[in-house]
DNA sequence: ATAAACGATGACATTAATGTCAGGGTCAAG
DNA sequence: CTTGACCCTGACATTAATGTCATCGTTTAT
């Protein structure tokens, strides 16, 4: 099949499919006219790529084990596990950073609210615009 | 003072200080030779900017209330609160997304580990490389 | 044969803050 | 007067995946 149909079947944009190819994630044959020609299996391959992308993996990480995953069941591909665990650690670090930012923000908000109520009391008589 | 000293006093790179200026966050005078000339207050201003950046705010968000924060105490600047709360919502959304990715990854890892142990049992006799 | 629909390539844009380089001025100490 | 340390501006690079053009060739249906 040609790239347009593959795009429709998978939901991946034509641009994205070409990008995956540029990243070495999929390698279609070429017809005589230069058009990319995909087997039916490519549908599943694109879906697999999208699945890993949705897990937050980069195309580079996916490339590191895709050759294996495409030929075996994921469970039998040892290469997947270290990528998963290192990605997991990365995500946990990001969550931690965001959680810290969140606490800081909440603290700022609390602090402002409490000081603002004091401010409102103290200036109630001149602060007629504050409502 | 000139930009080099300001950089040393604040830890912000010269490049970053110029960038803050381009974003309208700080506006130094210019000497006759064209050098940026900062008051002593600029040290505190840069630190303030860095503080807000560390909260995860963008320079654009900071710009939206900095004029106020620099002249008043934060608590008296009403403009800060909505920026804080919208940033907080944004961060919470990011945390939620990451948490979902984390669960998915953990599930994948669990699934692989359990299947792998089955695999190892079933193929133990041919799998001498697996430790 | 022509127009519409499709495919190809290549390039630029997006985002945000920062690094880094090039090609210059300025200034102070020697 | 030269050297080194500093400053200036402008520009390109970084990251990742995708969108969106422009320009061109191909195919298909009328």
Short mmCIF file of N, CA, C and O (backbone and C1' of nucleotides) in Angstrom, two decimals, chain D residues 1-24:
data_model
loop_
_atom_site.label_atom_id
_atom_site.label_comp_id
_atom_site.label_asym_id
_atom_site.label_seq_id
_atom_site.Cartn_x
_atom_site.Cartn_y
_atom_site.Cartn_z
P DC D 1 51.28 55.02 19.73
"O5'" DC D 1 51.62 53.75 18.87
"C5'" DC D 1 52.82 53.03 19.28
"C4'" DC D 1 52.49 51.71 19.91
"C3'" DC D 1 51.23 51.02 19.37
"O3'" DC D 1 51.47 49.62 19.49
"C1'" DC D 1 51.01 51.29 21.66
P DT D 2 51.20 48.69 18.31
"O5'" DT D 2 51.30 47.30 19.09
"C5'" DT D 2 52.32 47.14 20.10
"C4'" DT D 2 51.73 46.42 21.30
"C3'" DT D 2 50.63 45.41 20.97
"O3'" DT D 2 50.90 44.24 21.72
"C1'" DT D 2 49.91 46.83 22.68
P DT D 3 50.51 42.85 21.08
"O5'" DT D 3 50.07 42.01 22.38
"C5'" DT D 3 50.75 42.23 23.62
"C4'" DT D 3 49.78 42.12 24.77
"C3'" DT D 3 48.65 41.11 24.53
"O3'" DT D 3 48.54 40.30 25.68
"C1'" DT D 3 47.74 43.17 25.21
P DG D 4 47.88 38.88 25.59
"O5'" DG D 4 46.87 38.95 26.83
"C5'" DG D 4 47.22 39.74 27.97
"C4'" DG D 4 45.97 40.20 28.68
"C3'" DG D 4 44.80 39.23 28.59
"O3'" DG D 4 44.13 39.23 29.85
"C1'" DG D 4 44.12 41.32 27.76
P DA D 5 43.19 38.04 30.24
"O5'" DA D 5 41.99 38.85 30.93
"C5'" DA D 5 42.28 40.06 31.65
"C4'" DA D 5 41.08 40.98 31.58
"C3'" DA D 5 39.74 40.24 31.56
"O3'" DA D 5 38.85 40.87 32.46
"C1'" DA D 5 39.85 41.74 29.76
P DC D 6 37.56 40.12 32.93
"O5'" DC D 6 36.41 40.88 32.10
"C5'" DC D 6 36.11 42.18 32.44
"C4'" DC D 6 35.58 42.96 31.26
"C3'" DC D 6 34.20 42.57 30.77
"O3'" DC D 6 33.23 43.33 31.48
"C1'" DC D 6 35.65 43.38 29.04
P DC D 7 31.71 43.00 31.34
"O5'" DC D 7 31.30 43.66 29.94
"C5'" DC D 7 31.08 45.04 29.86
"C4'" DC D 7 30.83 45.44 28.42
"C3'" DC D 7 29.63 44.74 27.77
"O3'" DC D 7 28.48 45.55 27.88
"C1'" DC D 7 31.51 44.93 26.28
P DC D 8 27.15 45.02 27.28
"O5'" DC D 8 27.35 45.21 25.70
"C5'" DC D 8 27.39 46.53 25.16
"C4'" DC D 8 27.47 46.46 23.65
"C3'" DC D 8 26.39 45.59 23.03
"O3'" DC D 8 25.23 46.34 22.76
"C1'" DC D 8 28.52 45.17 22.03
P DT D 9 23.89 45.60 22.53
"O5'" DT D 9 24.02 45.07 21.04
"C5'" DT D 9 24.36 45.97 20.00
"C4'" DT D 9 24.52 45.20 18.70
"C3'" DT D 9 23.31 44.33 18.35
"O3'" DT D 9 22.87 44.67 17.05
"C1'" DT D 9 25.32 43.05 18.29
P DG D 10 21.48 44.11 16.51
"O5'" DG D 10 21.97 42.82 15.71
"C5'" DG D 10 23.13 42.89 14.92
"C4'" DG D 10 23.44 41.52 14.36
"C3'" DG D 10 22.21 40.65 14.13
"O3'" DG D 10 22.32 40.03 12.87
"C1'" DG D 10 23.76 39.51 15.49
P DA D 11 21.08 39.24 12.26
"O5'" DA D 11 21.67 37.77 12.22
"C5'" DA D 11 23.04 37.56 11.90
"C4'" DA D 11 23.46 36.18 12.36
"C3'" DA D 11 22.34 35.14 12.20
"O3'" DA D 11 22.80 34.10 11.37
"C1'" DA D 11 23.36 35.01 14.34
P DC D 12 21.80 33.09 10.73
"O5'" DC D 12 22.34 31.71 11.30
"C5'" DC D 12 23.74 31.47 11.38
"C4'" DC D 12 24.01 30.42 12.42
"C3'" DC D 12 23.01 29.26 12.38
"O3'" DC D 12 23.73 28.04 12.41
"C1'" DC D 12 23.18 30.10 14.56
P DA D 13 23.01 26.66 12.47
"O5'" DA D 13 23.15 26.31 14.01
"C5'" DA D 13 24.45 26.04 14.57
"C4'" DA D 13 24.25 25.37 15.90
"C3'" DA D 13 23.22 24.24 15.87
"O3'" DA D 13 23.72 23.08 16.51
"C1'" DA D 13 22.63 25.84 17.52
P DT D 14 22.96 21.71 16.31
"O5'" DT D 14 22.28 21.51 17.73
"C5'" DT D 14 23.01 21.82 18.91
"C4'" DT D 14 22.10 21.90 20.10
"C3'" DT D 14 20.92 20.92 20.04
"O3'" DT D 14 21.09 19.93 21.04
"C1'" DT D 14 20.24 23.10 20.78
P DT D 15 20.80 18.43 20.71
"O5'" DT D 15 19.43 18.07 21.40
"C5'" DT D 15 18.80 18.93 22.31
"C4'" DT D 15 17.36 18.50 22.48
"C3'" DT D 15 16.87 17.48 21.46
"O3'" DT D 15 16.16 16.46 22.11
"C1'" DT D 15 15.52 19.46 21.34
P DA D 16 16.13 15.01 21.56
"O5'" DA D 16 14.56 14.72 21.56
"C5'" DA D 16 13.69 15.81 21.64
"C4'" DA D 16 12.35 15.43 21.09
"C3'" DA D 16 12.35 14.39 19.97
"O3'" DA D 16 11.30 13.49 20.21
"C1'" DA D 16 11.57 16.51 19.13
P DA D 17 11.11 12.26 19.26
"O5'" DA D 17 9.85 12.73 18.41
"C5'" DA D 17 8.66 13.04 19.11
"C4'" DA D 17 7.78 13.92 18.27
"C3'" DA D 17 7.30 13.29 16.96
"O3'" DA D 17 5.92 13.09 17.08
"C1'" DA D 17 8.01 15.55 16.66
P DT D 18 5.05 12.49 15.93
"O5'" DT D 18 4.54 13.79 15.16
"C5'" DT D 18 3.95 14.84 15.90
"C4'" DT D 18 3.87 16.09 15.08
"C3'" DT D 18 3.24 15.94 13.70
"O3'" DT D 18 1.92 16.46 13.77
"C1'" DT D 18 5.05 17.47 13.72
P DG D 19 1.05 16.55 12.45
"O5'" DG D 19 1.30 18.06 12.02
"C5'" DG D 19 1.16 19.09 12.99
"C4'" DG D 19 1.23 20.46 12.32
"C3'" DG D 19 0.47 20.56 10.99
"O3'" DG D 19 -0.14 21.84 10.94
"C1'" DG D 19 2.76 21.07 10.64
P DT D 20 -1.19 22.19 9.80
"O5'" DT D 20 -0.28 22.95 8.73
"C5'" DT D 20 0.62 23.94 9.17
"C4'" DT D 20 1.48 24.41 8.01
"C3'" DT D 20 0.79 24.33 6.65
"O3'" DT D 20 0.91 25.57 6.01
"C1'" DT D 20 2.93 23.38 6.55
P DC D 21 -0.25 26.02 4.95
"O5'" DC D 21 0.64 26.70 3.82
"C5'" DC D 21 1.44 25.87 3.03
"C4'" DC D 21 2.76 26.52 2.72
"C3'" DC D 21 3.00 26.56 1.23
"O3'" DC D 21 3.28 27.88 0.81
"C1'" DC D 21 4.68 25.22 2.35
P DA D 22 2.86 28.23 -0.70
"O5'" DA D 22 4.19 27.81 -1.47
"C5'" DA D 22 5.47 27.98 -0.87
"C4'" DA D 22 6.53 27.37 -1.78
"C3'" DA D 22 6.11 27.30 -3.24
"O3'" DA D 22 7.23 27.58 -4.06
"C1'" DA D 22 6.57 25.13 -2.45
P DT D 23 6.97 27.92 -5.60
"O5'" DT D 23 7.61 26.65 -6.31
"C5'" DT D 23 8.80 26.07 -5.76
"C4'" DT D 23 9.03 24.71 -6.39
"C3'" DT D 23 8.39 24.56 -7.78
"O3'" DT D 23 9.33 23.98 -8.67
"C1'" DT D 23 7.75 22.78 -6.41
P DC D 24 9.02 23.94 -10.25
"O5'" DC D 24 8.99 22.37 -10.53
"C5'" DC D 24 10.00 21.54 -9.96
"C4'" DC D 24 9.47 20.15 -9.74
"C3'" DC D 24 8.76 19.51 -10.93
"O3'" DC D 24 9.65 18.64 -11.63
"C1'" DC D 24 7.74 18.99 -8.83
#
